[in-house]
C-alpha cells in the first residue's frame, strides 16, 4: 500500500480452533488506486464479473471485476481470494467494489456475467438499477441440453444478434417454426430479453457484447499464477498486470491513425459491407439507404442514428451510415464515438503500477502470522484444466468430438451398446461374426476379386474358406442349363497366376499340392542363346551420393570426362553383372563416386578448420 496510496486491501480471518493456535486465513480483497483511476479516465462503464478456481494446494476461488477499454480489451479493477463462491462472498466482494469505484448512479453501469452461484440475486438486491447481461454462450450451453442441432443453434444466435425489435420478432418466429419447444424454453429459462438480446440493450454505454469474454480473458491471463501459494499468487497477478499495461501502451503508440486497432478493423469491415448500397438524400442529414437485398433503412448523420439499430448501440458507423458519410464526403473517423479513440486509450493506460520491493525488504508486523486455510484433498488425481465444452475451439481451430453421443458397436457380435470386452455372446463361448457378414459392411475387395477370377476359370475348384485343405484333383464345375450330352473333357491344370490384390488371410495355408505349384521362371540368359541376347542401354548419374548398392561388386571404368551431375551412358551385354559400380576417371585412375565424395568432404572439413584457426589467431 505504500507504493500505491489510496489503494484498498483488507484480509479476513477465522478465529483460532483447537488444532490451530492462531487465526486462520479466510479471504482477501485487493483494489489498487491506479486501476480505479484508469477505469474512470477512459474505460466504458461495462464491468465483467466472474470467478475461477485456484489450482494449488488450497482449493479456493478467485473473484474478479474487469472493465472494457477503448480497444475492446479488458482493464482489471479488483480481485479477491475467497473460501468458496456463493451469495455471501459475492455480496462481500460487490460491496467493497461499490465503495472503491463509486457506483452510485447505477443507471450508467452495465454488469455482464455468467450463471454464477448466487451472483444474479445479489446484483438484483444491491444494484437494482444496473443493467445486467447474461452470457449468451452459457445460455446456449443450457439450451442444447434439451434442444440439440445446428439449425436451432443458428436460430438462437440470430435472435441474440438482432439489433432492432422487428428483426428480433422475425428471428423468434423463425425459431418457433423450427421447434416450438425450443421457443418456449427460451422464453421461460433465458430470463428477460434485455439481458441477452442486442435489440433491448441500453444505448448509453456503447457496447454490444453478448459474451463475458472480458472475464474469461483475465482468468486465462492469470492462469500461471493460479497454482501458486496465496502470497506468491497475488504478487504474480500484480506483476503481470504491471507488465501488461506497459506492453499494450507501447503497442498502441506504434499504430497509425486516430482509432484503436480493433475498432479500425471493424470500420474497414463495415466499409466493405457497404459496397453496392444505394441512397436518396433529403438535402440535410436524412438518407434512405437500400442494401443489396432490397431492405430500406433511414439514417440521420447529425444524430448518428440508423434504423437498423447498430450505430446508436455500439457507436461505430454501420454499413448504411458509411454509405451516407461517403455521399457527404465526411471522414469516417469523425463519426466514431470518442470512447474508441487512441487518445482515450492512452489516458487509461497512463495509470501504471509502481514497482514493489521483494519480501526481504518488507517491514515485519508485530501481529501473529495467519495460518493457511485447511487443506482439502479431493479424490483422484488433481485437475489442472477444466472440462471444455464440445463447441469450444481446440488447437489449430479443430473441435474435439466427445464420446458421449457416439454409439459404439461390438466387434464380436456387431450389436450396439457394448464392446467386445462385455459382450455376452463372447462370454457364453459363441463364435464371432466374420467381418464380411456384418450387414454388408467390412466386405473386402480382395474376396470379390478372387471370386471374379475363379468364375472365369470353371475348372479350378472354388475356395470355401482359408482353413480348408485344397484337394489334389481339380473338381468339375456343375452346369444348371440343359445342354445335349458332350464327351467328358480332361481337367485343365491350375493357372500359375494368382488373383489380383488377394488378401493374405484368403490364401490357403499349409503345403500346396504339386498340381497347383506354378512353374519356376528361368532367367532369360538361360533361355536365349548368345546371339539372341539383347543389349541394354543403362543410364547412370555421376554426382554426389550415387554409389553402388554393394561394396563387393565389380568395378567397371567408364571412359567419360563429363562434369559431375551429368548423366553418362554405357552399353553392356546381358551376361555382364547387373550390379555395376558407378565410377569416374580422374587423371587416368578410375575412382568410385563414393570415394570421390569422401575425399571432397575430408578436404572441405580441413579447409574450414584452417579458416577457424586463422580467425582465432
Coordinates of C-alpha atoms in Angstrom, one line a residue:
X1 CA 0.0 0.0 0.0
X2 CA 3.0 2.3 0.4
X3 CA 3.7 2.3 -3.3
X4 CA 0.1 2.9 -4.3
X5 CA -1.5 5.4 -1.9
X6 CA -5.3 5.2 -1.8
X7 CA -5.5 1.5 -2.6
X8 CA -7.7 -0.9 -0.7
X9 CA -6.6 -4.2 0.8
X10 CA -8.1 -6.0 3.7
X11 CA -7.9 -9.5 5.0
X12 CA -10.5 -11.5 6.9
X13 CA -9.6 -14.4 9.2
X14 CA -11.4 -17.0 11.2
X15 CA -10.9 -17.4 15.0
X16 CA -8.4 -20.0 16.3
X17 CA -9.6 -23.5 16.5
X18 CA -8.5 -26.4 18.7
X19 CA -6.0 -27.6 16.0
X20 CA -4.5 -24.2 15.1
X21 CA -3.4 -21.8 17.8
X22 CA -3.6 -18.7 15.6
X23 CA -6.2 -17.2 13.3
X24 CA -6.8 -18.9 10.0
X25 CA -6.8 -17.1 6.7
X26 CA -10.3 -16.8 5.2
X27 CA -10.3 -14.2 2.3
X28 CA -8.5 -11.2 0.9
X29 CA -9.6 -8.2 -1.3
X30 CA -7.3 -6.0 -3.4
X31 CA -8.1 -2.9 -5.4
X32 CA -5.2 -0.7 -6.5
X33 CA -5.8 3.1 -6.9
X34 CA -4.1 3.4 -10.4
X35 CA -6.5 0.8 -11.8
X36 CA -9.6 2.7 -10.4
X37 CA -8.3 6.0 -11.9
X38 CA -7.7 4.3 -15.3
X39 CA -11.2 3.0 -15.3
X40 CA -12.7 6.4 -14.7
X41 CA -10.5 8.2 -17.2
X42 CA -11.1 6.1 -20.3
X43 CA -13.0 2.9 -19.9
X44 CA -16.6 2.3 -20.7
X45 CA -18.8 1.6 -17.7
X46 CA -19.2 -2.1 -18.5
X47 CA -17.9 -4.4 -15.8
X48 CA -17.5 -8.1 -16.2
X49 CA -17.8 -10.3 -13.1
X50 CA -16.6 -13.9 -12.9
X51 CA -15.0 -16.4 -10.6
X52 CA -12.4 -19.1 -11.2
X53 CA -10.7 -21.9 -9.2
X54 CA -7.2 -21.9 -7.7
X55 CA -5.2 -25.0 -8.8
X56 CA -2.8 -25.2 -5.9
X57 CA -2.8 -26.9 -2.5
X58 CA -5.6 -24.7 -1.1
X59 CA -8.8 -25.1 -3.1
X60 CA -10.2 -21.5 -3.1
X61 CA -11.9 -19.2 -5.5
X62 CA -10.7 -16.0 -7.3
X63 CA -13.4 -13.3 -7.8
X64 CA -12.6 -10.6 -10.3
X65 CA -14.1 -7.4 -11.7
X66 CA -12.7 -6.1 -15.1
X67 CA -13.8 -3.2 -17.3
X68 CA -14.0 -2.6 -21.1
X69 CA -11.3 -0.3 -22.5
X70 CA -11.2 1.6 -25.8
X71 CA -9.8 -1.2 -27.8
X72 CA -12.5 -3.7 -26.6
X73 CA -10.0 -5.3 -24.3
X74 CA -10.2 -5.8 -20.5
X75 CA -8.9 -3.5 -17.8
X76 CA -8.7 -5.1 -14.3
X77 CA -10.2 -3.2 -11.4
X78 CA -10.2 -5.5 -8.4
X79 CA -9.8 -9.2 -7.4
X80 CA -10.2 -11.2 -4.3
X81 CA -9.5 -14.7 -3.0
X82 CA -12.4 -16.3 -1.0
X83 CA -13.1 -19.7 0.5
X84 CA -16.0 -20.5 -1.9
X85 CA -18.2 -18.9 -4.4
X86 CA -21.7 -18.3 -3.1
X87 CA -24.1 -15.4 -2.5
X88 CA -22.4 -14.4 0.8
X89 CA -18.9 -14.0 -0.8
X90 CA -20.3 -12.2 -3.9
X91 CA -22.2 -9.7 -1.6
X92 CA -19.0 -9.1 0.3
X93 CA -17.0 -8.5 -2.9
X94 CA -19.5 -6.2 -4.6
X95 CA -20.0 -4.1 -1.5
X96 CA -16.2 -3.4 -1.4
X97 CA -16.2 -2.8 -5.2
X98 CA -19.1 -0.2 -4.8
X99 CA -17.1 1.8 -2.3
X100 CA -13.9 1.8 -4.3
X101 CA -15.3 2.5 -7.7
X102 CA -18.1 4.7 -6.5
X103 CA -21.1 3.0 -8.2
X104 CA -23.8 5.5 -7.1
X105 CA -25.5 6.4 -10.3
X106 CA -26.4 2.8 -11.2
X107 CA -28.2 3.7 -14.5
X108 CA -24.8 4.4 -16.1
X109 CA -23.3 1.0 -15.4
X110 CA -23.7 -2.5 -17.0
X111 CA -22.8 -5.8 -15.4
X112 CA -22.1 -8.8 -17.5
X113 CA -21.6 -12.3 -16.0
X114 CA -22.2 -16.0 -16.4
X115 CA -24.6 -18.0 -14.4
X116 CA -22.5 -17.7 -11.3
X117 CA -23.7 -19.2 -8.0
X118 CA -25.7 -16.5 -6.1
X119 CA -24.5 -13.6 -8.2
X120 CA -27.7 -12.8 -10.0
X121 CA -29.7 -12.5 -6.8
X122 CA -27.0 -10.2 -5.2
X123 CA -27.0 -7.9 -8.2
X124 CA -30.8 -7.5 -8.1
X125 CA -30.6 -6.8 -4.4
X126 CA -27.6 -4.4 -4.2
X127 CA -27.8 -2.9 -7.7
X128 CA -31.4 -2.9 -8.7
X129 CA -31.0 -0.2 -11.4
X130 CA -27.8 -1.6 -13.0
X131 CA -28.4 -3.3 -16.4
X132 CA -27.4 -6.9 -16.1
X133 CA -26.4 -9.0 -19.1
X134 CA -26.1 -12.8 -19.2
X135 CA -23.5 -14.5 -21.4
X136 CA -25.2 -16.0 -24.4
X137 CA -22.6 -18.7 -24.7
X138 CA -23.7 -20.1 -21.3
X139 CA -27.3 -19.7 -22.2
X140 CA -26.7 -21.9 -25.3
X141 CA -24.8 -24.4 -23.1
X142 CA -28.0 -24.9 -21.1
X143 CA -30.2 -24.7 -24.2
X144 CA -28.5 -27.5 -26.1
X145 CA -29.0 -30.0 -23.2
X146 CA -32.6 -30.3 -24.3
X147 CA -32.6 -28.9 -27.9
X148 CA -29.7 -30.0 -30.0
X149 CA -28.8 -29.3 -33.6
X150 CA -27.0 -26.8 -35.7
X151 CA -30.2 -25.3 -37.0
X152 CA -31.5 -24.5 -33.5
X153 CA -28.1 -23.1 -32.6
X154 CA -28.1 -20.7 -35.5
X155 CA -31.6 -19.6 -34.7
X156 CA -30.7 -18.8 -31.1
X157 CA -27.7 -16.7 -32.1
X158 CA -29.8 -15.0 -34.7
X159 CA -32.2 -13.9 -32.0
X160 CA -29.4 -12.7 -29.8
X161 CA -27.7 -10.7 -32.6
X162 CA -30.8 -8.9 -33.7
X163 CA -30.4 -5.1 -33.3
X164 CA -34.0 -3.9 -33.6
X165 CA -37.3 -5.1 -32.4
X166 CA -38.6 -6.1 -35.9
X167 CA -35.6 -8.2 -36.5
X168 CA -36.0 -9.7 -33.0
X169 CA -39.6 -10.7 -33.7
X170 CA -38.8 -12.2 -37.0
X171 CA -35.9 -14.3 -35.5
X172 CA -38.1 -15.5 -32.7
X173 CA -40.8 -16.6 -35.2
X174 CA -38.2 -18.4 -37.2
X175 CA -37.1 -20.3 -34.1
X176 CA -40.7 -21.2 -33.3
X177 CA -41.3 -22.5 -36.8
X178 CA -38.3 -24.8 -36.5
X179 CA -39.1 -26.0 -32.9
X180 CA -41.9 -24.8 -30.7
X181 CA -40.5 -26.5 -27.5
X182 CA -37.2 -24.7 -28.1
X183 CA -39.0 -21.3 -28.5
X184 CA -40.9 -22.0 -25.2
X185 CA -37.7 -22.9 -23.4
X186 CA -36.0 -19.7 -24.5
X187 CA -38.9 -17.6 -23.2
X188 CA -39.1 -19.4 -19.8
X189 CA -35.5 -20.1 -19.0
X190 CA -33.4 -17.4 -20.6
X191 CA -34.8 -14.6 -18.5
X192 CA -35.6 -11.1 -19.7
X193 CA -34.6 -10.4 -23.3
X194 CA -32.9 -7.2 -22.1
X195 CA -30.3 -9.5 -20.5
X196 CA -29.1 -11.2 -23.7
X197 CA -30.5 -9.6 -26.9
X198 CA -29.0 -6.6 -28.5
X199 CA -32.3 -5.2 -29.6
X200 CA -33.1 -4.5 -25.9
X201 CA -29.7 -3.3 -24.7
X202 CA -29.4 0.2 -23.2
X203 CA -27.7 2.8 -25.5
X204 CA -25.6 4.7 -23.0
X205 CA -22.5 2.5 -22.8
X206 CA -21.7 1.9 -26.5
X207 CA -21.3 -1.9 -26.2
X208 CA -23.0 -4.7 -28.0
X209 CA -21.1 -7.5 -26.1
X210 CA -23.0 -10.8 -25.9
X211 CA -20.4 -13.0 -24.1
X212 CA -18.4 -12.4 -21.0
X213 CA -15.1 -12.6 -22.8
X214 CA -13.6 -9.9 -20.6
X215 CA -13.5 -12.1 -17.5
X216 CA -12.6 -15.3 -19.4
X217 CA -9.6 -13.5 -20.9
X218 CA -8.5 -12.3 -17.4
X219 CA -8.9 -15.8 -16.0
X220 CA -6.7 -17.1 -18.7
X221 CA -4.2 -14.3 -18.2
X222 CA -3.6 -15.2 -14.6
X223 CA -3.6 -19.0 -15.2
X224 CA 0.2 -19.4 -14.5
X225 CA -0.3 -17.9 -11.0
X226 CA -3.4 -19.9 -10.0
X227 CA -1.4 -22.9 -8.9
X228 CA 0.9 -21.0 -6.5
X229 CA 0.6 -20.3 -2.8
X230 CA -1.6 -17.3 -1.8
X231 CA 1.1 -14.6 -1.4
X232 CA 3.1 -15.7 -4.4
X233 CA -0.2 -15.8 -6.4
X234 CA -1.1 -12.3 -5.5
X235 CA 2.4 -11.0 -6.4
X236 CA 2.4 -12.7 -9.7
X237 CA -1.0 -11.2 -10.6
X238 CA 0.2 -7.7 -9.7
X239 CA 3.5 -8.0 -11.6
X240 CA 1.8 -9.5 -14.7
X241 CA -0.8 -6.7 -14.8
X242 CA 2.0 -4.1 -14.5
X243 CA 3.8 -5.6 -17.5
X244 CA 0.6 -5.9 -19.5
X245 CA -0.1 -2.2 -19.1
X246 CA 3.3 -1.3 -20.4
X247 CA 3.1 -3.7 -23.4
X248 CA -0.3 -2.6 -24.5
X249 CA 0.5 1.1 -24.2
X250 CA 3.7 0.6 -26.2
X251 CA 1.9 -1.4 -28.9
X252 CA -0.9 1.1 -29.3
X253 CA 1.6 4.0 -29.6
X254 CA 3.0 2.4 -32.8
X255 CA -0.4 2.0 -34.5
X256 CA -1.2 4.7 -37.1
X257 CA -4.4 6.6 -37.3
X258 CA -6.7 8.2 -34.6
X259 CA -8.7 5.0 -33.8
X260 CA -7.7 1.9 -31.9
X261 CA -6.5 -1.1 -33.9
X262 CA -9.6 -3.4 -33.3
X263 CA -12.0 -0.5 -33.9
X264 CA -10.3 0.4 -37.2
X265 CA -10.8 -3.2 -38.4
X266 CA -14.5 -3.1 -37.6
X267 CA -14.8 0.2 -39.6
X268 CA -13.0 -1.3 -42.5
X269 CA -15.2 -4.4 -42.4
X270 CA -18.4 -2.2 -42.4
X271 CA -17.0 -0.2 -45.3
X272 CA -16.5 -3.3 -47.4
X273 CA -20.1 -4.4 -46.5
X274 CA -21.5 -1.1 -47.8
X275 CA -20.5 -1.9 -51.4
X276 CA -23.5 -1.9 -53.7
X277 CA -25.8 0.2 -51.4
X278 CA -27.9 2.9 -53.0
X279 CA -29.2 6.0 -51.2
X280 CA -31.5 9.0 -51.6
X281 CA -30.5 12.3 -49.8
X282 CA -33.1 14.8 -48.5
X283 CA -30.6 17.7 -48.7
X284 CA -29.8 17.9 -44.9
X285 CA -28.9 14.9 -42.7
X286 CA -31.5 12.4 -43.7
X287 CA -30.9 9.5 -46.1
X288 CA -32.8 6.5 -47.3
X289 CA -30.4 3.6 -47.9
X290 CA -31.2 0.3 -49.7
X291 CA -28.9 -2.6 -49.3
X292 CA -28.2 -5.4 -51.9
X293 CA -31.2 -7.4 -50.6
X294 CA -33.7 -4.6 -51.2
X295 CA -34.1 -3.7 -47.5
X296 CA -34.5 0.0 -46.8
X297 CA -33.2 1.9 -43.8
X298 CA -33.4 5.5 -42.7
X299 CA -30.2 7.3 -41.5
X300 CA -29.6 10.6 -39.7
X301 CA -26.0 11.5 -39.8
X302 CA -26.5 14.5 -37.5
X303 CA -27.9 12.5 -34.6
X304 CA -25.9 9.4 -35.5
X305 CA -28.9 7.2 -35.8
X306 CA -29.7 4.3 -38.1
X307 CA -33.0 2.4 -38.2
X308 CA -31.0 -0.9 -38.1
X309 CA -30.1 0.0 -34.5
X310 CA -26.3 -0.8 -34.8
X311 CA -24.9 2.7 -35.0
X312 CA -26.5 4.0 -31.8
X313 CA -25.9 0.8 -29.9
X314 CA -22.1 0.5 -30.3
X315 CA -21.1 4.0 -31.5
X316 CA -19.4 2.7 -34.7
X317 CA -21.0 3.6 -38.1
X318 CA -22.8 0.6 -39.7
X319 CA -22.7 0.0 -43.5
X320 CA -25.8 2.1 -44.1
X321 CA -24.2 5.0 -42.2
X322 CA -20.9 4.7 -44.1
X323 CA -22.8 4.9 -47.4
X324 CA -24.3 8.3 -46.3
X325 CA -20.9 9.6 -44.9
X326 CA -19.2 8.8 -48.3
X327 CA -22.0 10.7 -50.0
X328 CA -21.4 13.8 -47.9
X329 CA -17.6 13.3 -48.2
X330 CA -17.2 13.2 -44.4
X331 CA -14.3 11.2 -42.8
X332 CA -15.4 8.0 -41.1
X333 CA -13.2 8.7 -38.0
X334 CA -15.3 11.7 -37.0
X335 CA -18.5 9.5 -37.0
X336 CA -16.9 7.0 -34.5
X337 CA -17.5 7.7 -30.8
X338 CA -14.7 9.3 -28.8
X339 CA -14.5 6.3 -26.5
X340 CA -12.8 4.3 -29.3
X341 CA -10.0 6.9 -30.0
X342 CA -6.4 6.3 -29.4
X343 CA -6.2 9.3 -27.1
X344 CA -8.8 7.8 -24.8
X345 CA -6.9 4.6 -24.7
X346 CA -3.7 6.4 -23.8
X347 CA -5.4 8.2 -20.9
X348 CA -6.4 4.9 -19.5
X349 CA -3.0 3.2 -19.8
X350 CA -1.1 6.3 -18.5
X351 CA -2.1 5.0 -15.0
X352 CA 0.7 2.5 -14.4
X353 CA 1.6 0.4 -11.4
X354 CA 4.6 1.2 -9.4
X355 CA 7.4 -1.3 -8.6
X356 CA 7.3 -3.1 -5.3
X357 CA 10.2 -4.3 -3.2
X358 CA 10.8 -8.0 -2.6
X359 CA 9.7 -9.9 0.5
X360 CA 13.2 -9.5 2.0
X361 CA 12.7 -5.7 2.3
X362 CA 9.1 -5.8 3.7
X363 CA 8.5 -4.5 7.2
X364 CA 7.7 -7.1 9.8
X365 CA 4.4 -6.8 11.5
X366 CA 4.1 -7.4 15.2
X367 CA 0.8 -9.3 14.7
X368 CA 0.8 -13.1 14.8
X369 CA 1.1 -14.6 11.3
X370 CA -2.1 -16.2 10.0
X371 CA -2.3 -19.9 9.5
X372 CA -3.1 -21.2 6.0
X373 CA -6.6 -22.4 5.3
X374 CA -7.2 -26.1 5.9
X375 CA -6.0 -28.4 3.1
X376 CA -8.8 -30.2 1.3
X377 CA -7.6 -33.3 -0.5
X378 CA -10.1 -34.5 -3.2
X379 CA -10.4 -38.0 -4.5
X380 CA -8.4 -38.8 -7.6
X381 CA -5.7 -37.0 -9.5
X382 CA -5.6 -33.2 -9.1
X383 CA -7.1 -31.5 -12.2
X384 CA -5.1 -28.7 -13.9
X385 CA -7.6 -28.0 -16.7
X386 CA -11.4 -27.8 -16.8
X387 CA -13.6 -29.9 -18.9
X388 CA -14.2 -27.9 -22.1
X389 CA -17.5 -27.9 -24.0
X390 CA -17.7 -29.6 -27.4
X391 CA -18.5 -26.2 -29.1
X392 CA -15.3 -24.6 -27.8
X393 CA -12.5 -24.4 -30.4
X394 CA -9.4 -26.5 -29.7
X395 CA -5.9 -26.4 -31.0
X396 CA -5.4 -25.2 -34.6
X397 CA -9.1 -24.4 -35.0
X398 CA -10.3 -28.0 -34.5
X399 CA -13.2 -29.2 -32.4
X400 CA -12.8 -32.2 -30.2
X401 CA -15.6 -34.7 -30.5
X402 CA -16.9 -36.2 -27.3
X403 CA -17.8 -39.9 -27.0
X404 CA -20.9 -39.0 -25.2
X405 CA -23.0 -39.0 -28.4
X406 CA -21.2 -41.8 -30.2
X407 CA -23.0 -45.2 -30.5
X408 CA -20.4 -48.0 -30.0
X409 CA -20.6 -51.3 -31.8
X410 CA -19.3 -54.7 -30.6
X411 CA -16.6 -56.2 -32.8
X412 CA -17.6 -59.7 -31.8
X413 CA -21.4 -59.8 -32.3
X414 CA -21.9 -56.5 -34.2
X415 CA -24.5 -55.3 -31.8
X416 CA -24.9 -51.7 -30.4
X417 CA -24.5 -50.6 -26.9
X418 CA -21.4 -52.6 -25.8
X419 CA -17.9 -53.6 -26.9
X420 CA -16.2 -56.9 -27.2
X421 CA -15.0 -56.8 -23.5
X422 CA -18.5 -57.0 -22.1
X423 CA -20.1 -58.9 -25.0
X424 CA -22.5 -61.6 -23.5
X425 CA -22.1 -63.8 -26.6
X426 CA -18.4 -63.8 -26.2
X427 CA -18.6 -64.8 -22.6
X428 CA -21.0 -67.7 -23.5
X429 CA -18.5 -69.0 -26.0
X430 CA -20.4 -68.2 -29.2
X431 CA -18.4 -67.8 -32.3
X432 CA -17.6 -64.3 -33.6
X433 CA -19.3 -62.9 -36.6
X434 CA -17.0 -62.6 -39.6
X435 CA -16.2 -59.1 -40.9
X436 CA -17.8 -59.8 -44.3
X437 CA -21.2 -60.8 -42.8
X438 CA -21.9 -57.6 -40.7
X439 CA -24.8 -56.2 -42.7
X440 CA -22.7 -56.0 -45.8
X441 CA -20.1 -53.9 -44.1
X442 CA -16.4 -54.7 -44.0
X443 CA -16.5 -56.9 -47.1
X444 CA -13.0 -56.9 -48.5
X445 CA -12.4 -56.2 -52.2
X446 CA -9.9 -59.0 -52.3
X447 CA -12.6 -61.6 -51.8
X448 CA -14.8 -60.1 -54.5
X449 CA -11.9 -60.1 -57.0
X450 CA -10.9 -63.6 -56.1
X451 CA -14.5 -64.9 -56.7
X452 CA -14.5 -63.0 -60.0
X453 CA -11.2 -64.6 -61.1
X454 CA -12.5 -68.1 -60.1
X455 CA -15.7 -67.5 -62.1
X456 CA -13.6 -67.0 -65.2
X457 CA -11.8 -70.4 -64.5
X458 CA -14.6 -73.1 -64.3
X459 CA -12.1 -75.9 -63.9
X460 CA -10.5 -74.5 -60.8
X461 CA -12.2 -75.5 -57.5
X462 CA -13.7 -72.6 -55.5
X463 CA -12.1 -72.0 -52.1
X464 CA -14.6 -72.4 -49.4
X465 CA -12.5 -70.9 -46.6
X466 CA -8.9 -70.2 -45.8
X467 CA -8.6 -73.2 -43.4
X468 CA -10.0 -75.8 -45.9
X469 CA -7.2 -78.1 -47.2
X470 CA -7.2 -78.0 -51.0
X471 CA -7.9 -81.2 -53.0
X472 CA -5.3 -82.9 -55.1
X473 CA -7.5 -83.3 -58.1
X474 CA -9.4 -80.5 -59.7
X475 CA -13.2 -80.9 -59.5
X476 CA -15.6 -80.5 -62.4
X477 CA -17.9 -77.5 -62.3
X478 CA -21.7 -78.1 -62.3
X479 CA -23.8 -76.6 -65.0
X480 CA -27.5 -75.9 -64.4
X481 CA -28.5 -75.2 -68.0
X482 CA -29.9 -78.1 -70.1
X483 CA -27.5 -79.0 -72.9
X484 CA -27.0 -82.0 -75.1
X485 CA -24.6 -84.7 -73.8
X486 CA -21.0 -84.0 -74.6
X487 CA -17.9 -86.2 -74.1
X488 CA -16.0 -85.6 -70.9
X489 CA -13.0 -83.3 -71.2
X490 CA -9.8 -83.7 -69.2
X491 CA -9.3 -81.3 -66.4
X492 CA -7.1 -78.4 -67.0
X493 CA -4.2 -77.7 -64.6
X494 CA -4.5 -74.6 -62.5
X495 CA -3.0 -71.4 -63.9
X496 CA 0.1 -70.0 -62.4
X497 CA -1.3 -66.6 -61.9
X498 CA -2.9 -65.6 -58.6
X499 CA -5.9 -63.3 -58.1
X500 CA -5.0 -59.6 -58.1
X501 CA -4.9 -57.9 -54.8
X502 CA -5.6 -61.1 -52.9
X503 CA -5.6 -60.7 -49.2
X504 CA -3.2 -62.6 -47.1
X505 CA -5.9 -64.2 -44.9
X506 CA -7.7 -65.5 -48.1
X507 CA -4.7 -67.6 -49.3
X508 CA -4.6 -71.4 -48.4
X509 CA -2.4 -72.4 -45.5
X510 CA -0.2 -75.5 -45.4
X511 CA 1.6 -77.3 -48.2
X512 CA 0.3 -76.8 -51.7
X513 CA -0.3 -79.8 -54.0
X514 CA 2.1 -80.3 -56.9
X515 CA -0.6 -79.7 -59.4
X516 CA -1.1 -76.2 -58.2
X517 CA 2.6 -75.2 -57.9
X518 CA 3.5 -72.6 -60.5
X519 CA 6.3 -73.3 -62.9
X520 CA 9.6 -71.8 -62.0
X521 CA 10.7 -68.9 -64.2
X522 CA 14.2 -69.2 -65.6
X523 CA 16.4 -66.3 -66.4
X524 CA 16.3 -65.1 -70.0
X525 CA 20.1 -65.6 -70.3
X526 CA 19.4 -69.4 -69.9
X527 CA 16.6 -69.5 -72.4
X528 CA 18.1 -67.4 -75.2
X529 CA 21.4 -68.1 -77.0
X530 CA 24.3 -65.7 -77.0
X531 CA 23.3 -64.4 -80.5
X532 CA 19.8 -63.7 -79.3
X533 CA 20.7 -61.9 -76.1
X534 CA 19.7 -58.2 -76.4
X535 CA 21.9 -55.3 -75.4
X536 CA 20.6 -52.8 -72.9
X537 CA 21.4 -49.2 -72.6
X538 CA 21.8 -48.1 -69.0
X539 CA 21.9 -44.6 -67.7
X540 CA 23.9 -43.7 -64.6
X541 CA 24.0 -40.4 -62.8
X542 CA 27.5 -39.2 -62.0
X543 CA 27.3 -36.9 -58.9
X544 CA 27.5 -36.8 -55.2
X545 CA 25.5 -39.5 -53.4
X546 CA 25.3 -42.0 -56.3
X547 CA 27.2 -45.1 -55.3
X548 CA 27.0 -48.9 -55.9
X549 CA 24.4 -50.9 -53.9
X550 CA 27.1 -53.3 -52.6
X551 CA 30.8 -53.0 -51.9
X552 CA 31.8 -56.3 -53.4
X553 CA 30.6 -55.5 -56.9
X554 CA 32.9 -55.5 -59.9
X555 CA 34.4 -52.1 -60.7
X556 CA 33.9 -51.0 -64.4
X557 CA 35.8 -48.0 -65.7
X558 CA 33.8 -45.7 -68.0
X559 CA 35.8 -43.5 -70.4
X560 CA 34.0 -40.3 -69.6
X561 CA 35.3 -36.8 -68.8
X562 CA 31.9 -35.1 -68.3
X563 CA 31.3 -32.9 -65.3
X564 CA 29.7 -34.2 -62.1
X565 CA 25.9 -34.2 -62.1
X566 CA 25.6 -35.1 -65.8
X567 CA 24.1 -38.4 -66.9
X568 CA 26.5 -40.8 -68.8
X569 CA 25.5 -43.8 -70.8
X570 CA 27.2 -47.1 -71.4
X571 CA 26.4 -50.2 -73.5
X572 CA 26.7 -53.6 -71.7
X573 CA 25.6 -57.0 -72.7
X574 CA 23.1 -59.1 -70.7
X575 CA 25.6 -61.6 -69.5
X576 CA 27.5 -58.9 -67.5
X577 CA 27.0 -58.3 -63.9
X578 CA 23.8 -56.3 -63.2
X579 CA 25.2 -54.6 -60.1
X580 CA 27.8 -52.2 -61.6
X581 CA 29.6 -49.6 -59.5
X582 CA 29.4 -46.1 -60.8
X583 CA 32.9 -44.8 -61.3
X584 CA 34.7 -41.7 -62.7
X585 CA 38.1 -41.5 -64.3
X586 CA 40.3 -38.9 -62.6
X587 CA 43.8 -38.4 -64.1
X588 CA 43.7 -41.9 -65.7
X589 CA 42.8 -43.5 -62.3
X590 CA 39.2 -44.9 -62.0
X591 CA 37.6 -44.0 -58.7
X592 CA 34.1 -44.6 -57.3
X593 CA 31.8 -41.7 -56.7
X594 CA 31.6 -42.7 -53.0
X595 CA 35.4 -42.4 -52.7
X596 CA 35.4 -39.1 -54.5
X597 CA 32.7 -37.8 -52.2
X598 CA 34.6 -38.8 -49.1
X599 CA 37.8 -37.1 -50.3
X600 CA 35.9 -33.9 -51.1
X601 CA 34.2 -33.9 -47.6
X602 CA 37.5 -34.5 -45.9
X603 CA 39.1 -31.6 -47.8
X604 CA 36.2 -29.3 -47.0
X605 CA 36.5 -30.1 -43.3
X606 CA 40.2 -29.4 -43.4
X607 CA 39.6 -26.1 -45.1
X608 CA 37.0 -25.0 -42.6
X609 CA 39.3 -26.0 -39.7
X610 CA 42.2 -23.9 -41.2
X611 CA 39.9 -20.9 -41.6
X612 CA 38.8 -21.2 -38.0
X613 CA 42.4 -21.4 -36.7
X614 CA 43.3 -18.3 -38.8
X615 CA 40.3 -16.3 -37.4
X616 CA 41.3 -17.2 -33.9
X617 CA 44.9 -16.0 -34.4

